[in-house]
Each structure stands twice: as structure tokens, then as C-alpha cells.
Amino acid sequence: MPQMNMVQAINDGLRTAMRDDSRVVILGEDVGRVGGVFRVTAGLFDEFGDDRVIDTPLSENGIVGSAVGMALYGLVPIVEIQFADFIWPAYDQIVNELSKYRYRSGGEYPAKVVIRAPVGGGIRGGHYHSQHPEAAFIHVPGLKVVCPSSAYDAKGLLLASIADPDPVIFFEPKRVYRAAKGDVPSGPYTVALGSAAIVRSGRHVTVLAYGAMLYEALDAAAKASLQGVEAEVIDLRTLWPVDIQTILESVKRTGRLVVVHEAPRTCGFGAELVSLVVERAFYHLEAPPVRVTGFDTPFPYTLEMEYLPLSHRILPALLEAVKH
Amino acid sequence: MTLATLKRSDAVPPNETIVRVLRDDLTLDPENDPKLGNDEVLHLYRHMVMTRQLDERLVALQRQGRIGFHVGSLGEEGAILGSAYAMRKGDFLFPCYREFGAALMRGLELQVFVHNMFGNAKDTVLGRQMPDHYTCRRVGWGSISSPVGTQITQAVGFAWGAKIQKKDVATLAYFGDGATSSSDFHSGMNFAGVFKLPTVFFCRNNGWAISVPVERQTASRTFAEKAAAYGIPGVRVDGNDLFAVVATVQKAVERGVRGEGPTLIEAITYRMGGHSTSDDPNRYRGSEMLEPWASRDPIGRVRAYLEKHDLWDGTAEERLIAEVDASFKAAVKVAEHTPPPPLESMFEDVYARPPWHLQEQRQEVLSGPRAPNPHGS
């Protein structure tokens, strides 16, 4: 089986989808001749031409608005937003248009678009190349939100996202774009949306993580294990609709919950995850749930490693949880 | 007339730069005559009258508290119906929210429209939106949203999608003068210009965006001239001249399907009523501002033309209005006796299939207490 990093896996997924279905088109800034600033669309322009791999003018609002129109016609557009930090000019089209089209038209106009955007920090990108804005999209009815952490999942989740009838925001953790390597089957396969993966089993504390922070959670879990604390690490993979069953089953076994995410804490996805668990498994909890997250500041440039919820901040949370 | 007064919202603009066909002496200028048959003119006239009559009736229903809202088209019927008529079968129109008359002319049934005004169980969008936010794909009609300008980029994308699949489909985006200030106007014009897409940008310059006059939307001399910045043609047309509107839009469509790209049309007209039933225009404009436009009423001009050719008279007019009233009354009766949408419909169509959280919330509502006055406000 071929070894690929996440960039290659997503590229392979896009190629697979485009070969399979002529309705699939890609549009975005620099996605054509240059193959994307992260090279995710490399080679697709040559294979599929500029009708299907489209370098657009520099306007996120125009890209997503046009993609919605293409979807209404019947195409399956895949939009690349160069960095998630630049998605906001398109937010109106995503929130008021894309996500509501099926509902507001009584099912007459489903608008199927996949919006890919690299997210996250740790790449010396400052606050305009580092944000992780999933909460602002999870909050919007009608959207599905995905964030893979491995090369295998990235391709499988992308193909599932393209096949899914609903609009999907597909966040790609750019810090591990090249570091996340693994076996990736050639040809089509899917990883089902809405299904989390237990990537490390443990009986003392449940850790929920996704994207690049999954590796920090795993590192912290390995270190905690040396001190006798066995953490169960769950990779959420699909952020919304989240795999509530896997989360609850785990927390009911461990009695403890730590949530990790890069985004600011207040009203972050962690707030929702903790609420869901407290509402549904309160009497199984033996310790207060803990959020290890980015801070409620803009994403800092020089101090980014202090901002991010890296292993050194997750480990104390795991050790603390079991003291209760 | 100075440049400053050229586009003042209370002044009818002068002739020189504007496409006009129906002359004051009721002859047609052969240069731009769309050569409509008598039956076509009659068809359009009937729909203009019907639109105005329905507008009046819907406002009355709103004042009686029987529907929640209406956004009308008084004075703009020529621009709206003429432009829709020029679009071919199979083309798609992306409405703003003021064009119900065009939807009806393209085949939306009056009863379906009236169900939407009541937001009942037979409303095709199940009461999920305010009145006048209907949808009708089968007649090439988009879905309406209230944010201004968002349909412009979508109309461009729709035409683009068709072009990629090598299908002959043109689109028309309706918007008002206010929307020319939106980012979607800029993006849509820019993208369509770059990719030479068959989209007609149809700006109804009706003088007002709620209470804000056109002078506050732009320092440009005209809206049409904005087209130059996108490398596409911009045309000003007398929006109260049905013949000129039909001809101008037809030319734009022909140009688009020849692969020559989009056209911006500025249809100069005037919003004779409020922005919507929620608006009182007396707070920001005097009735004297309406006078120059009343004498150029798009319906009155076509009626005069028809009467001159012995194609219409007072009896025909009375009969038509009686017909419209009767069918509207009947449709309202049916709609008022149609129950509201079922409770569970609130949770459908958010996604193709309701995920676990919506299933839970649906159950929560179904098994929970009802609102004390579930269909009141």
C-alpha cells in the first residue's frame, strides 16, 4: 500500500473524486497552475483542465457565492480557501445561503459544496495564518464539519464529504500536512462521517482531540502512562455531527474528561462537548471536565508555542483529573 | 440638466443615454423595437395589471393582519415583467424579493404563491421563511433570501456550472440600486467578466434602498457605468418602458449565449410604494417626488398603446381585474383554511437526513408543551 502524507492523501482523494464524477470541480486561489500554496491540488490542473480546476479572482465571497450557484445547477464544487483565516468574507454565503438552501427551498435546491481550508497554528503564521475557527461553523445549522488527523482519514473523510448530500466544511490541520504519514489505499474508499476513532485505549481518563492536537494528546497520554495514568484518546474526526455515542461510552468507563482544542476557550467546541457529557453522563463523572485550549486572545506569532494546548499543558490536566 | 441632477431619485432622467422604445406618441422606435406580437403585448400587459392588483390585495391582507408581510413592486412592473419575459425557457432567474409577478408569469401557480404568503402546510417551503420568499425550480426560479446581493454571485455560479457542462443556460440576477454597494455585486460582476459567463445583471434602479436614496449608494454618475470597471457593457434602459426592457434584456441574453459575457442593465424606474409593508415612505420622501413618475407609469403607457391599436378597452380592463380578484379571493380562501405546517417539518431539510441531535430535538418538541399561541406573534 502506498505511503502518503496528508497533502498527498487529500490530493489523491480529489483526483479520485474527479475521475469518478465529472460534476466535481475545484475552485479557489492558486489551485490551478501552481497546485495550491500547500500543493494540495498539484497536478489536477494538468489532468482535468481549467474548466474543472479553476484559478479564481481573489475573493472568498465570490468563490463561495459562485460555488453555491454551481451547486444549485448540479455540480459538486470543492472550494479551497487558502487559509481558514481568510474564510470570513465568505461567511455570509456560507451561513445565510449555503447552509440554509435545502431548508429554505423546501428541499428543492440542495446546495452541495465542500469547502476545504487549512487550519491551525504552530507554523509561524501569526494570527492570519493560524486560526482554527470550527466553532463558528459547528454553530450553524445545516453544515457538517470535519477535521482529519491522519493521511488515511483525510482521504477517506474527504471522499465521504464529497459523497455526502450536505455541505461540508473540511478543515485540514496544516501543522501535520506533511508530518502525518501512513498507508493510504489507492482508489476510492470512505471513512464514514459522524464516526470518531479511539486511537489509544485507557481506563482512567477520556481525552477528546482532533487535527494536529491529536498528536499532542497522544504524546501526553504516553507520558501519563509512565506515571500510571492510562488515558483513552479519541480522535473526533467529524466535529459535527459529533459521534456522541463513542464519547459517552468512553466517559462512562473512565469517569473523567479532558477536551483539547487549539481555538480560544470561550464558546469553543470544548464548551459544547463538556455540556453534552455533563448533560448525559453527569453521574458517571468522578472529576470536573477540563478544557485544555488556546487562550481567548488573537493567535500570537512569537509566543505561539505557549498559546497552543501542546502536550506539556495536556499532561498536567490528565494527572490532575485522576486525583479526584 | 447638470450631472448632479441626472440621477436624483426624484427626477426622471433625460433621454440621451437611455434605451427607450415606446415614444410619447405611442409609436415604437424601430432601432430597438423587440417586435412583440399583439398577443405578446397583451400577455405582458395582463400580467402587469395582475401584478399591480395582487400587490394592492396583498397589502390589504397584511393591513388586516391576515398575512405577516409583503414586499411589493408598485411602479416597477414594466422592468420586472419585461425582463423576465426576455429570458428563455430553461434559463434561470435569481430573484431579489420584489418580483413575484415575474414568477407567476413564468408559471408559478397563484395558489402556490398564496400558500407561501400564508406560510401554511401547502407552502412549498413549509412556512420556513417570511412571505414572498417562495421558490420554484421548475419555472427556472431561484430561492429567495433577504440578505441583499447574495443572489448575484449565485446567478453567476449557476451560469458557470451550465457552461462547464456545455449547456445553453443563461441566468438573470435581479437586484436593486442598494445591492450595487454589496460585495456580491462586485464579486459577481468581476467573476462573470473574467470568465465571460452568460449572466444578465438586472439592476432595478428604483431610487431607494428603504429610506436611502441613490445618491447615498454611489458617487458614480450612473449605475450602468460601473460595468466599465469590469470590462463588460453597461446599458441604461427606461425601466418603465416595457418594450425597451424586453429588447435590452433579449440583447444581453443573446450576447451571453454567444459567449461574449455578461451585461449590466440599469433599469431606471421608481419605487412608488414603501420598501415593504413594514415601511412608511412618508417619513423620508414627499408625495411630490412621485408626480414625475406617475405620468410615466409603465402600465398606463402600455395600456395607451393597446387602446390606440384597439386591442384593449375599459371593459376588458374591468373584466381582467374582476378575474384576478376572483381567483385571488378563491386562493386566499383555500390558503386560510389550510393548516400550518406540521411541527416535525421544522426539523426536516436542515440536512438530507436529520442527524442524532435533530432527532432528539424533534422528539423534545413533539413530546413537550405547546406554545400558548403557536401561530400568533
XYZ file of C-alpha atoms in Angstrom, chain A residues 22-25 27 50-52 54-75 89 92-93 96-110 138 140-144 164-167 240-244 276 280, chain B residues 92-94 124-126 128-129 133-138 140-167 169 183-184 186-188 190-191 194-195 345-353 355-357 360:
130
model
C -17.455 14.862 -13.952
C -19.639 17.143 -11.808
C -16.783 17.610 -9.331
C -14.898 20.859 -9.900
C -12.144 26.417 -7.419
C -9.006 24.799 -16.343
C -12.732 24.149 -16.705
C -12.589 21.905 -13.634
C -10.248 26.917 -11.630
C -7.936 29.715 -10.543
C -10.376 32.398 -9.446
C -10.060 36.094 -8.731
C -9.034 36.854 -5.177
C -12.402 36.981 -3.439
C -13.563 34.365 -0.954
C -17.069 35.781 -1.091
C -17.071 35.456 -4.875
C -15.621 31.950 -4.768
C -18.177 30.587 -2.335
C -21.088 32.523 -3.884
C -20.194 31.137 -7.300
C -19.734 27.657 -5.857
C -23.213 27.828 -4.348
C -24.577 28.772 -7.781
C -22.696 25.895 -9.417
C -24.108 23.529 -6.796
C -27.633 24.797 -7.447
C -27.076 23.993 -11.102
C -25.997 20.473 -10.186
C -22.215 20.461 -9.989
C -15.630 37.339 3.558
C -22.436 35.328 4.706
C -22.609 32.974 1.743
C -27.108 32.632 5.111
C -27.014 30.823 1.805
C -25.166 27.510 1.568
C -26.261 26.104 4.918
C -29.905 27.166 4.544
C -30.574 26.406 0.892
C -32.127 22.965 1.324
C -34.257 24.165 4.223
C -35.426 27.443 2.796
C -36.340 25.905 -0.556
C -38.280 23.012 0.963
C -35.713 20.592 -0.425
C -35.983 21.959 -3.971
C -32.457 23.372 -4.058
C -29.992 21.302 -2.062
C -20.420 23.912 14.061
C -24.541 26.869 12.005
C -27.462 24.501 11.362
C -27.108 22.661 8.066
C -23.325 22.364 7.968
C -21.198 19.333 8.640
C -22.453 13.279 1.398
C -25.609 15.172 0.355
C -24.965 18.066 2.760
C -22.471 20.935 2.652
C -20.329 17.869 13.666
C -22.483 15.889 13.911
C -20.155 14.546 16.583
C -20.026 10.848 17.479
C -21.779 11.269 20.801
C -23.078 17.203 26.128
C -25.811 12.859 29.589
C -32.794 30.727 -14.641
C -33.777 33.860 -12.781
C -32.317 34.702 -9.390
C -43.619 24.595 -0.790
C -41.149 25.957 1.754
C -43.379 24.962 4.677
C -39.856 28.387 6.992
C -39.420 31.863 5.545
C -39.663 34.059 -0.055
C -41.012 31.261 -2.258
C -39.077 29.038 -4.630
C -39.931 27.345 -7.918
C -37.200 25.442 -9.673
C -39.446 24.024 -12.390
C -36.385 28.476 -13.595
C -36.846 30.493 -10.444
C -34.324 30.568 -7.623
C -34.838 30.547 -3.887
C -35.204 33.917 -2.228
C -33.211 35.150 0.737
C -33.454 38.514 2.448
C -29.746 39.494 2.595
C -29.175 41.919 -0.245
C -26.988 40.943 -3.180
C -26.187 37.328 -2.277
C -28.082 36.006 -5.304
C -25.773 37.863 -7.681
C -22.733 35.592 -7.261
C -25.035 32.577 -7.256
C -26.571 33.561 -10.587
C -23.029 33.794 -11.916
C -22.114 30.379 -10.491
C -25.241 28.782 -11.925
C -24.447 30.048 -15.417
C -20.850 28.962 -14.894
C -21.907 25.454 -13.885
C -24.022 25.164 -17.018
C -21.181 26.461 -19.164
C -18.752 23.918 -17.690
C -21.234 21.198 -18.635
C -21.620 22.791 -22.087
C -25.311 23.528 -21.579
C -28.381 28.265 -19.958
C -19.528 42.770 -2.089
C -21.552 40.187 -4.029
C -18.551 43.403 -7.109
C -17.574 39.736 -6.968
C -20.351 38.630 -9.296
C -15.896 40.588 -11.668
C -16.119 36.798 -11.902
C -13.318 37.302 -16.226
C -14.981 34.027 -17.230
C -41.351 19.791 9.500
C -39.227 22.289 11.471
C -36.514 19.627 11.673
C -36.646 18.369 8.088
C -34.404 19.604 5.257
C -31.833 21.081 7.634
C -29.776 18.125 6.457
C -30.746 15.499 3.894
C -31.444 13.221 6.892
C -28.665 13.678 12.486
C -28.977 12.435 16.067
C -29.167 15.864 17.654
C -33.542 14.340 19.769
